[in-house]
């Protein structure tokens, strides 16, 4: 199942090379829909209890280097997988309608990017994760560089160098983690489930944490290392921008929850304040910039920085509520950003510009478009009742539990969001219609892509618990590493003082039988050990 | 005579050869300097061999001579080919390659 | 007696070497090298390497040098630089050479190796004779010996490739 | 009486096959009419295939010292031998339309090529100072000639002469170092005997140390480690492209093999002395190579500098002195062979098709018209940069893992930093391929138009046979070349996704070296 979800996009892309150029787009759409369907089936049948991994795949891959092909899905990733498939389907469909040149290469690159992204969300092997994380860049480079607009070559180089600096350092960090804990784990292994149970010494954790944090913060992007974002957003073709803004940035946030906190718990606590401050700075800086810019893409770029700042805050509140909120907010933000970009494309088509000063009056003859846009805007500014509101509430609750001052300042971010979101809506939709602009209603083709996405926002607003209830256990499991000796590997049973744990997190009970060391099977509730009934 | 004397002499010859390679610009003389370097190595080898009563060094020195001869042949071949090529052509073409 | 012979040989070798790099005309440099090689052959004799010394005179100073003389005469005394000079190379090069010499001498003098100061081991009869060297070449060092013969073959082929007169095709893309 | 040493003909068989092949190819080249490229190439390929087959056969046999300890056939020598033979086999089709080979004669060119391969095989097997030195020369001298074999181009001749001079300086330095090691170890020439002779007492004797330093410098010249790399871009640029490809890949493989064998087995006792020094060299090399490549417009110079940087990565695997390090080194060499052969082959093809030579302009915009070439070069560049999905990534992963395990984590970081810098110039090539338009008007071909291959700069449809004016070298499509390129590219990707077979292959090398170090 997971292998199919993982492999279908790239396989579809490869087969596309054999097809006539005319139908490649539709073939790719078919593939994207198929993977979306699989993802829906995955979510529908998902059992979130205990937060353990489900549908696990564990195959030998590069045994000599200790790398395994391990896929798995839990409450943290299941919705991100669905989200990826959903946005990709939207992007592919949109592209198929636009008919780009060199379609075979284009759709292959899209497929490769989807596989890499899904790989990040599904990987349970640290090295597989790093590999997919790096691999995402390759298709992105081509998509922006070859099909982008403006000064794209410079923008791509900037983007690649920025993001790869982090990810290559992360590669060293990952290898160092595996090699340095080889003595404890009994042979080099990159398996996350094993690594998290044998944390490294504090000092080692610190520098490796820095490497990982660098990779993820650049990718998110957070303030200070966001230099590539605006250029990339400007040059990126729109369907790709949906993915870049919607999904790829979430990989980084997900990486913090999946890898950094469980595997480097001591370092996470040590650097908690630093990251909170970075998150806070991102919120303030992103909001302020979004409010002053006039290009639509710039506004969204900076608002994304702000939103990712919220997510960082949630994660590094190191509390259950914050984590839940972050997971929810990741989905929310992606769902909001995607339709905004599509709407930008529509507006640009009708007015010939992406500058809000030259826009206005779009709502006149296009009530449906305006209605869709208002829904999206409301979600963006996290109006009470929207899922974004719930997400931010959770995040702030988490931060309040630990750092009150930061939470207070962060709350102002919500107000900022209202400012820039409403400004954007007003300037484009109301005001008089400028000359030369054309206020047209959505065409059927455009609606096919846009309406379902907005419907998702509405659906999630009605029932945000869909995500939080399923994510909760997994988030708690991620944070459990922060407790003192959570697994009782030191020999004694895990008699943990409540105070050692972050608020709202119970230490995970030690399993009855940690079958020797490296008992990946026993922990995840699958595999031979689980079958034999030793699992907790 | 102590072996040290031979070794110091050989070191001096090696240094002269190496310096010559750097100082001189004509390929022909550079080849000669390479000969100096190889021969100083031969001297060191034979001195060590004599000191240790080990004849391996003499075999080594023989082989080095063969090698040196081969290098000379190819080097001179290249010089002659360059010289020949230059005759009918413009002189300033000789330095197309940046160093 | 032996010391006199050593110093005579050493002076010849050194003088030859210095002349090689100091003389302007390549033709004279070649002749200086011949002097150098003859002196070295003398030193080789002192080191009980009779066979090597003979080979040095016959093969090296004889055959190879003839080749040199021939080419030097053919090409003439043109100094045709292959590299652009690095600024200060002429001053730097002797310094590098001197540093190299000092370093090597320190290594030699500072070595804790036994008996570098004296004559060394008592050597067996027939040490360095053609028979002894030949035996080694055919027994222990058969592979290097065979490889060296192949090397000669390859070098001959190479020389033919490089120096043979052939109607050269037109220069393709050389000036691109 | 002469007592002939025991000769294990089985283990020597790859060498014997090559010697026989050299003789046959040379004779055929001399007897047959000039320009019999087909026969000569076929014979060369057959020789290489025979050698490869025998090497594979020997891979299963136990390690053995050959001919009185002059050579050793073990995992290291065989794996490196196979890499070298494969590189040569990829070069042969590339030479089919090569003007340099045309000019020098195919029989002679192939003889020299095989001679160099023989030298590499011997070098990889050498475990005696004398065979080491002879093999090194047997490797180098044919290459000097081959570099200069395009006699009508003065650049080629200059490149040959430069390579000869620099190479000979390296050899002389190495020889002088060997003399000191010979003296310092008490008259030992066999690698194992040297290790015993040095032992613990003489491990930091100045005589031995200066010997090690000189040998290291000599080898550094051969594998182009900074600061002894200055010749590399010049020679790479001037030499005929197929020869550059061979030089870049095969010389490096063979020289690193002997580098590893000599330093780890013979100089093992002094490891504490040379390890930090080599580590510093590796770090410098990585930086110098990558920075040097940044502004290059000539693709061959670019790959020359990139080769310097890669030598730094490989040196990391070597200096660790661990089995894992050697495995990583050999894996990297194998991957590097595939990647570079594909890249150079594409350059060679474009060199003949356009008038831009090896300038980056020659590959501009080929993404549209020549997808096969474009994809091959793209994948090669990405693989050299170490991006995932290619063998280059696994190679770096392997190296870094070995470095961290060998307590050289900081070198791992250096490798990564180097990769980051390298991205800028590799991606520049990729950007030229896909994101820039093809140059509109090709300048007139230098030289006579009689041999102009088709319409330079104007793409021809795939499938249309190249026009071959009788005898003249042609830029027409050569399916053999395209096949070789695609095969190398496919292997690059395949080993990036399923690297285990290649890792198992390279593991033989570490085993071989370990068995030599072991009690036996």
PDB file of N, CA and C in Angstrom, chain A residues 141-215:
ATOM      1  N   UNK A 141      14.357  22.062  -8.913  1.00  0.00           N
ATOM      2  CA  UNK A 141      15.327  22.868  -9.642  1.00  0.00           C
ATOM      3  C   UNK A 141      14.942  22.969 -11.117  1.00  0.00           C
ATOM      4  N   UNK A 142      14.613  21.818 -11.680  1.00  0.00           N
ATOM      5  CA  UNK A 142      14.256  21.832 -13.100  1.00  0.00           C
ATOM      6  C   UNK A 142      12.937  22.557 -13.331  1.00  0.00           C
ATOM      7  N   UNK A 143      11.981  22.298 -12.445  1.00  0.00           N
ATOM      8  CA  UNK A 143      10.656  22.898 -12.664  1.00  0.00           C
ATOM      9  C   UNK A 143      10.735  24.414 -12.627  1.00  0.00           C
ATOM     10  N   UNK A 144      11.490  24.918 -11.653  1.00  0.00           N
ATOM     11  CA  UNK A 144      11.593  26.367 -11.573  1.00  0.00           C
ATOM     12  C   UNK A 144      12.497  26.898 -12.681  1.00  0.00           C
ATOM     13  N   UNK A 145      13.622  26.202 -12.882  1.00  0.00           N
ATOM     14  CA  UNK A 145      14.599  26.716 -13.825  1.00  0.00           C
ATOM     15  C   UNK A 145      14.155  26.652 -15.271  1.00  0.00           C
ATOM     16  N   UNK A 146      13.467  25.585 -15.634  1.00  0.00           N
ATOM     17  CA  UNK A 146      13.147  25.410 -17.048  1.00  0.00           C
ATOM     18  C   UNK A 146      11.753  25.919 -17.397  1.00  0.00           C
ATOM     19  N   UNK A 147      10.849  25.931 -16.421  1.00  0.00           N
ATOM     20  CA  UNK A 147       9.478  26.358 -16.748  1.00  0.00           C
ATOM     21  C   UNK A 147       9.070  27.611 -15.990  1.00  0.00           C
ATOM     22  N   UNK A 148      10.015  28.178 -15.280  1.00  0.00           N
ATOM     23  CA  UNK A 148       9.692  29.343 -14.470  1.00  0.00           C
ATOM     24  C   UNK A 148       9.685  30.615 -15.286  1.00  0.00           C
ATOM     25  N   UNK A 149       9.525  31.719 -14.558  1.00  0.00           N
ATOM     26  CA  UNK A 149       9.476  33.006 -15.233  1.00  0.00           C
ATOM     27  C   UNK A 149      10.506  33.937 -14.620  1.00  0.00           C
ATOM     28  N   UNK A 150      10.777  34.994 -15.302  1.00  0.00           N
ATOM     29  CA  UNK A 150      11.662  36.020 -14.753  1.00  0.00           C
ATOM     30  C   UNK A 150      13.108  35.548 -14.676  1.00  0.00           C
ATOM     31  N   UNK A 151      13.785  36.023 -13.663  1.00  0.00           N
ATOM     32  CA  UNK A 151      15.198  35.719 -13.508  1.00  0.00           C
ATOM     33  C   UNK A 151      15.355  34.350 -12.854  1.00  0.00           C
ATOM     34  N   UNK A 152      14.917  33.315 -13.592  1.00  0.00           N
ATOM     35  CA  UNK A 152      14.726  32.030 -12.921  1.00  0.00           C
ATOM     36  C   UNK A 152      16.049  31.325 -12.648  1.00  0.00           C
ATOM     37  N   UNK A 153      17.030  31.510 -13.517  1.00  0.00           N
ATOM     38  CA  UNK A 153      18.265  30.751 -13.304  1.00  0.00           C
ATOM     39  C   UNK A 153      18.944  31.189 -12.014  1.00  0.00           C
ATOM     40  N   UNK A 154      18.956  32.495 -11.805  1.00  0.00           N
ATOM     41  CA  UNK A 154      19.540  32.988 -10.570  1.00  0.00           C
ATOM     42  C   UNK A 154      18.718  32.522  -9.364  1.00  0.00           C
ATOM     43  N   UNK A 155      17.406  32.600  -9.531  1.00  0.00           N
ATOM     44  CA  UNK A 155      16.543  32.202  -8.418  1.00  0.00           C
ATOM     45  C   UNK A 155      16.745  30.740  -8.066  1.00  0.00           C
ATOM     46  N   UNK A 156      16.882  29.902  -9.083  1.00  0.00           N
ATOM     47  CA  UNK A 156      17.050  28.474  -8.775  1.00  0.00           C
ATOM     48  C   UNK A 156      18.366  28.219  -8.100  1.00  0.00           C
ATOM     49  N   UNK A 157      19.422  28.849  -8.618  1.00  0.00           N
ATOM     50  CA  UNK A 157      20.727  28.609  -7.995  1.00  0.00           C
ATOM     51  C   UNK A 157      20.676  29.020  -6.530  1.00  0.00           C
ATOM     52  N   UNK A 158      20.047  30.168  -6.301  1.00  0.00           N
ATOM     53  CA  UNK A 158      19.938  30.657  -4.931  1.00  0.00           C
ATOM     54  C   UNK A 158      19.172  29.652  -4.068  1.00  0.00           C
ATOM     55  N   UNK A 159      18.068  29.208  -4.617  1.00  0.00           N
ATOM     56  CA  UNK A 159      17.233  28.284  -3.860  1.00  0.00           C
ATOM     57  C   UNK A 159      18.004  27.002  -3.548  1.00  0.00           C
ATOM     58  N   UNK A 160      18.664  26.465  -4.589  1.00  0.00           N
ATOM     59  CA  UNK A 160      19.338  25.183  -4.400  1.00  0.00           C
ATOM     60  C   UNK A 160      20.488  25.325  -3.414  1.00  0.00           C
ATOM     61  N   UNK A 161      21.255  26.378  -3.572  1.00  0.00           N
ATOM     62  CA  UNK A 161      22.406  26.508  -2.688  1.00  0.00           C
ATOM     63  C   UNK A 161      21.948  26.686  -1.251  1.00  0.00           C
ATOM     64  N   UNK A 162      20.962  27.549  -1.051  1.00  0.00           N
ATOM     65  CA  UNK A 162      20.433  27.744   0.297  1.00  0.00           C
ATOM     66  C   UNK A 162      19.970  26.429   0.906  1.00  0.00           C
ATOM     67  N   UNK A 163      19.093  25.772   0.170  1.00  0.00           N
ATOM     68  CA  UNK A 163      18.446  24.622   0.792  1.00  0.00           C
ATOM     69  C   UNK A 163      19.397  23.442   0.895  1.00  0.00           C
ATOM     70  N   UNK A 164      20.305  23.338  -0.075  1.00  0.00           N
ATOM     71  CA  UNK A 164      21.179  22.187  -0.019  1.00  0.00           C
ATOM     72  C   UNK A 164      22.251  22.335   1.043  1.00  0.00           C
ATOM     73  N   UNK A 165      22.613  23.568   1.351  1.00  0.00           N
ATOM     74  CA  UNK A 165      23.579  23.763   2.426  1.00  0.00           C
ATOM     75  C   UNK A 165      23.067  23.053   3.670  1.00  0.00           C
ATOM     76  N   UNK A 166      21.809  23.320   3.969  1.00  0.00           N
ATOM     77  CA  UNK A 166      21.239  22.663   5.129  1.00  0.00           C
ATOM     78  C   UNK A 166      21.133  21.174   4.965  1.00  0.00           C
ATOM     79  N   UNK A 167      20.626  20.741   3.807  1.00  0.00           N
ATOM     80  CA  UNK A 167      20.346  19.304   3.735  1.00  0.00           C
ATOM     81  C   UNK A 167      21.616  18.476   3.668  1.00  0.00           C
ATOM     82  N   UNK A 168      22.677  19.031   3.091  1.00  0.00           N
ATOM     83  CA  UNK A 168      23.898  18.228   3.066  1.00  0.00           C
ATOM     84  C   UNK A 168      24.506  18.134   4.458  1.00  0.00           C
ATOM     85  N   UNK A 169      24.421  19.238   5.202  1.00  0.00           N
ATOM     86  CA  UNK A 169      24.887  19.151   6.584  1.00  0.00           C
ATOM     87  C   UNK A 169      24.061  18.117   7.341  1.00  0.00           C
ATOM     88  N   UNK A 170      22.774  18.103   7.010  1.00  0.00           N
ATOM     89  CA  UNK A 170      21.909  17.120   7.653  1.00  0.00           C
ATOM     90  C   UNK A 170      22.367  15.698   7.327  1.00  0.00           C
ATOM     91  N   UNK A 171      22.870  15.522   6.106  1.00  0.00           N
ATOM     92  CA  UNK A 171      23.361  14.200   5.730  1.00  0.00           C
ATOM     93  C   UNK A 171      24.487  13.784   6.667  1.00  0.00           C
ATOM     94  N   UNK A 172      25.431  14.703   6.879  1.00  0.00           N
ATOM     95  CA  UNK A 172      26.526  14.380   7.806  1.00  0.00           C
ATOM     96  C   UNK A 172      25.967  14.093   9.194  1.00  0.00           C
ATOM     97  N   UNK A 173      25.013  14.929   9.603  1.00  0.00           N
ATOM     98  CA  UNK A 173      24.423  14.728  10.918  1.00  0.00           C
ATOM     99  C   UNK A 173      23.775  13.365  11.051  1.00  0.00           C
ATOM    100  N   UNK A 174      23.041  12.982   9.999  1.00  0.00           N
ATOM    101  CA  UNK A 174      22.360  11.688  10.033  1.00  0.00           C
ATOM    102  C   UNK A 174      23.374  10.562  10.128  1.00  0.00           C
ATOM    103  N   UNK A 175      24.411  10.668   9.313  1.00  0.00           N
ATOM    104  CA  UNK A 175      25.407   9.598   9.328  1.00  0.00           C
ATOM    105  C   UNK A 175      26.095   9.548  10.685  1.00  0.00           C
ATOM    106  N   UNK A 176      26.410  10.727  11.196  1.00  0.00           N
ATOM    107  CA  UNK A 176      27.083  10.760  12.491  1.00  0.00           C
ATOM    108  C   UNK A 176      26.188  10.133  13.562  1.00  0.00           C
ATOM    109  N   UNK A 177      24.889  10.452  13.511  1.00  0.00           N
ATOM    110  CA  UNK A 177      23.980   9.866  14.493  1.00  0.00           C
ATOM    111  C   UNK A 177      24.048   8.357  14.459  1.00  0.00           C
ATOM    112  N   UNK A 178      23.954   7.816  13.247  1.00  0.00           N
ATOM    113  CA  UNK A 178      23.925   6.364  13.124  1.00  0.00           C
ATOM    114  C   UNK A 178      25.252   5.752  13.542  1.00  0.00           C
ATOM    115  N   UNK A 179      26.346   6.357  13.083  1.00  0.00           N
ATOM    116  CA  UNK A 179      27.649   5.747  13.353  1.00  0.00           C
ATOM    117  C   UNK A 179      27.993   5.854  14.832  1.00  0.00           C
ATOM    118  N   UNK A 180      27.701   7.025  15.407  1.00  0.00           N
ATOM    119  CA  UNK A 180      28.100   7.225  16.800  1.00  0.00           C
ATOM    120  C   UNK A 180      27.245   6.425  17.767  1.00  0.00           C
ATOM    121  N   UNK A 181      26.029   6.100  17.341  1.00  0.00           N
ATOM    122  CA  UNK A 181      25.238   5.280  18.253  1.00  0.00           C
ATOM    123  C   UNK A 181      25.345   3.806  17.884  1.00  0.00           C
ATOM    124  N   UNK A 182      26.259   3.505  16.978  1.00  0.00           N
ATOM    125  CA  UNK A 182      26.363   2.112  16.529  1.00  0.00           C
ATOM    126  C   UNK A 182      26.729   1.197  17.681  1.00  0.00           C
ATOM    127  N   UNK A 183      27.546   1.687  18.605  1.00  0.00           N
ATOM    128  CA  UNK A 183      27.936   0.831  19.717  1.00  0.00           C
ATOM    129  C   UNK A 183      26.729   0.443  20.564  1.00  0.00           C
ATOM    130  N   UNK A 184      25.868   1.452  20.797  1.00  0.00           N
ATOM    131  CA  UNK A 184      24.703   1.188  21.634  1.00  0.00           C
ATOM    132  C   UNK A 184      23.680   0.333  20.904  1.00  0.00           C
ATOM    133  N   UNK A 185      23.474   0.619  19.612  1.00  0.00           N
ATOM    134  CA  UNK A 185      22.408  -0.087  18.902  1.00  0.00           C
ATOM    135  C   UNK A 185      22.888  -1.413  18.359  1.00  0.00           C
ATOM    136  N   UNK A 186      24.146  -1.689  18.464  1.00  0.00           N
ATOM    137  CA  UNK A 186      24.652  -2.956  17.953  1.00  0.00           C
ATOM    138  C   UNK A 186      24.692  -2.963  16.452  1.00  0.00           C
ATOM    139  N   UNK A 187      25.564  -2.188  15.867  1.00  0.00           N
ATOM    140  CA  UNK A 187      25.670  -2.132  14.413  1.00  0.00           C
ATOM    141  C   UNK A 187      24.983  -0.907  13.894  1.00  0.00           C
ATOM    142  N   UNK A 188      25.513  -0.403  12.786  1.00  0.00           N
ATOM    143  CA  UNK A 188      24.970   0.840  12.250  1.00  0.00           C
ATOM    144  C   UNK A 188      23.538   0.646  11.787  1.00  0.00           C
ATOM    145  N   UNK A 189      22.661   1.490  12.275  1.00  0.00           N
ATOM    146  CA  UNK A 189      21.299   1.466  11.765  1.00  0.00           C
ATOM    147  C   UNK A 189      20.782   2.896  11.703  1.00  0.00           C
ATOM    148  N   UNK A 190      19.958   3.143  10.700  1.00  0.00           N
ATOM    149  CA  UNK A 190      19.382   4.469  10.560  1.00  0.00           C
ATOM    150  C   UNK A 190      17.915   4.465  10.981  1.00  0.00           C
ATOM    151  N   UNK A 191      17.452   3.327  11.475  1.00  0.00           N
ATOM    152  CA  UNK A 191      16.037   3.217  11.808  1.00  0.00           C
ATOM    153  C   UNK A 191      15.667   4.201  12.908  1.00  0.00           C
ATOM    154  N   UNK A 192      14.687   5.043  12.620  1.00  0.00           N
ATOM    155  CA  UNK A 192      14.316   6.072  13.586  1.00  0.00           C
ATOM    156  C   UNK A 192      13.846   5.469  14.904  1.00  0.00           C
ATOM    157  N   UNK A 193      13.095   4.365  14.787  1.00  0.00           N
ATOM    158  CA  UNK A 193      12.543   3.761  15.995  1.00  0.00           C
ATOM    159  C   UNK A 193      13.652   3.254  16.898  1.00  0.00           C
ATOM    160  N   UNK A 194      14.732   2.808  16.302  1.00  0.00           N
ATOM    161  CA  UNK A 194      15.834   2.326  17.120  1.00  0.00           C
ATOM    162  C   UNK A 194      16.640   3.502  17.648  1.00  0.00           C
ATOM    163  N   UNK A 195      16.910   4.447  16.757  1.00  0.00           N
ATOM    164  CA  UNK A 195      17.764   5.567  17.159  1.00  0.00           C
ATOM    165  C   UNK A 195      17.158   6.344  18.316  1.00  0.00           C
ATOM    166  N   UNK A 196      15.857   6.512  18.328  1.00  0.00           N
ATOM    167  CA  UNK A 196      15.248   7.340  19.360  1.00  0.00           C
ATOM    168  C   UNK A 196      15.377   6.687  20.729  1.00  0.00           C
ATOM    169  N   UNK A 197      15.624   5.413  20.741  1.00  0.00           N
ATOM    170  CA  UNK A 197      15.723   4.743  22.032  1.00  0.00           C
ATOM    171  C   UNK A 197      17.136   4.755  22.591  1.00  0.00           C
ATOM    172  N   UNK A 198      18.081   5.170  21.759  1.00  0.00           N
ATOM    173  CA  UNK A 198      19.459   5.221  22.247  1.00  0.00           C
ATOM    174  C   UNK A 198      20.021   6.613  22.013  1.00  0.00           C
ATOM    175  N   UNK A 199      19.559   7.569  22.784  1.00  0.00           N
ATOM    176  CA  UNK A 199      19.992   8.936  22.512  1.00  0.00           C
ATOM    177  C   UNK A 199      21.495   9.076  22.724  1.00  0.00           C
ATOM    178  N   UNK A 200      22.072   9.987  21.967  1.00  0.00           N
ATOM    179  CA  UNK A 200      23.507  10.223  22.037  1.00  0.00           C
ATOM    180  C   UNK A 200      23.850  11.086  23.250  1.00  0.00           C
ATOM    181  N   UNK A 201      25.115  11.241  23.472  1.00  0.00           N
ATOM    182  CA  UNK A 201      25.562  12.127  24.548  1.00  0.00           C
ATOM    183  C   UNK A 201      25.151  13.563  24.216  1.00  0.00           C
ATOM    184  N   UNK A 202      25.008  14.375  25.264  1.00  0.00           N
ATOM    185  CA  UNK A 202      24.500  15.732  25.087  1.00  0.00           C
ATOM    186  C   UNK A 202      25.281  16.526  24.038  1.00  0.00           C
ATOM    187  N   UNK A 203      26.604  16.579  24.214  1.00  0.00           N
ATOM    188  CA  UNK A 203      27.427  17.418  23.336  1.00  0.00           C
ATOM    189  C   UNK A 203      27.267  17.031  21.884  1.00  0.00           C
ATOM    190  N   UNK A 204      27.257  15.753  21.616  1.00  0.00           N
ATOM    191  CA  UNK A 204      27.086  15.279  20.248  1.00  0.00           C
ATOM    192  C   UNK A 204      25.732  15.686  19.715  1.00  0.00           C
ATOM    193  N   UNK A 205      24.718  15.479  20.594  1.00  0.00           N
ATOM    194  CA  UNK A 205      23.370  15.870  20.161  1.00  0.00           C
ATOM    195  C   UNK A 205      23.316  17.328  19.735  1.00  0.00           C
ATOM    196  N   UNK A 206      24.048  18.159  20.470  1.00  0.00           N
ATOM    197  CA  UNK A 206      23.948  19.592  20.186  1.00  0.00           C
ATOM    198  C   UNK A 206      24.386  19.923  18.769  1.00  0.00           C
ATOM    199  N   UNK A 207      25.556  19.448  18.369  1.00  0.00           N
ATOM    200  CA  UNK A 207      25.982  19.857  17.027  1.00  0.00           C
ATOM    201  C   UNK A 207      25.186  19.180  15.933  1.00  0.00           C
ATOM    202  N   UNK A 208      24.788  17.953  16.194  1.00  0.00           N
ATOM    203  CA  UNK A 208      23.980  17.300  15.157  1.00  0.00           C
ATOM    204  C   UNK A 208      22.626  18.012  15.041  1.00  0.00           C
ATOM    205  N   UNK A 209      22.095  18.402  16.192  1.00  0.00           N
ATOM    206  CA  UNK A 209      20.838  19.145  16.181  1.00  0.00           C
ATOM    207  C   UNK A 209      20.978  20.403  15.325  1.00  0.00           C
ATOM    208  N   UNK A 210      22.109  21.078  15.465  1.00  0.00           N
ATOM    209  CA  UNK A 210      22.290  22.310  14.693  1.00  0.00           C
ATOM    210  C   UNK A 210      22.248  22.023  13.193  1.00  0.00           C
ATOM    211  N   UNK A 211      22.883  20.933  12.775  1.00  0.00           N
ATOM    212  CA  UNK A 211      22.862  20.583  11.355  1.00  0.00           C
ATOM    213  C   UNK A 211      21.432  20.344  10.877  1.00  0.00           C
ATOM    214  N   UNK A 212      20.695  19.577  11.668  1.00  0.00           N
ATOM    215  CA  UNK A 212      19.318  19.279  11.269  1.00  0.00           C
ATOM    216  C   UNK A 212      18.474  20.551  11.270  1.00  0.00           C
ATOM    217  N   UNK A 213      18.626  21.333  12.326  1.00  0.00           N
ATOM    218  CA  UNK A 213      17.824  22.538  12.428  1.00  0.00           C
ATOM    219  C   UNK A 213      18.114  23.462  11.248  1.00  0.00           C
ATOM    220  N   UNK A 214      19.397  23.536  10.862  1.00  0.00           N
ATOM    221  CA  UNK A 214      19.735  24.385   9.725  1.00  0.00           C
ATOM    222  C   UNK A 214      18.965  23.933   8.490  1.00  0.00           C
ATOM    223  N   UNK A 215      18.963  22.629   8.245  1.00  0.00           N
ATOM    224  CA  UNK A 215      18.265  22.126   7.064  1.00  0.00           C
ATOM    225  C   UNK A 215      16.785  22.483   7.117  1.00  0.00           C
TER     226      UNK A 215
END
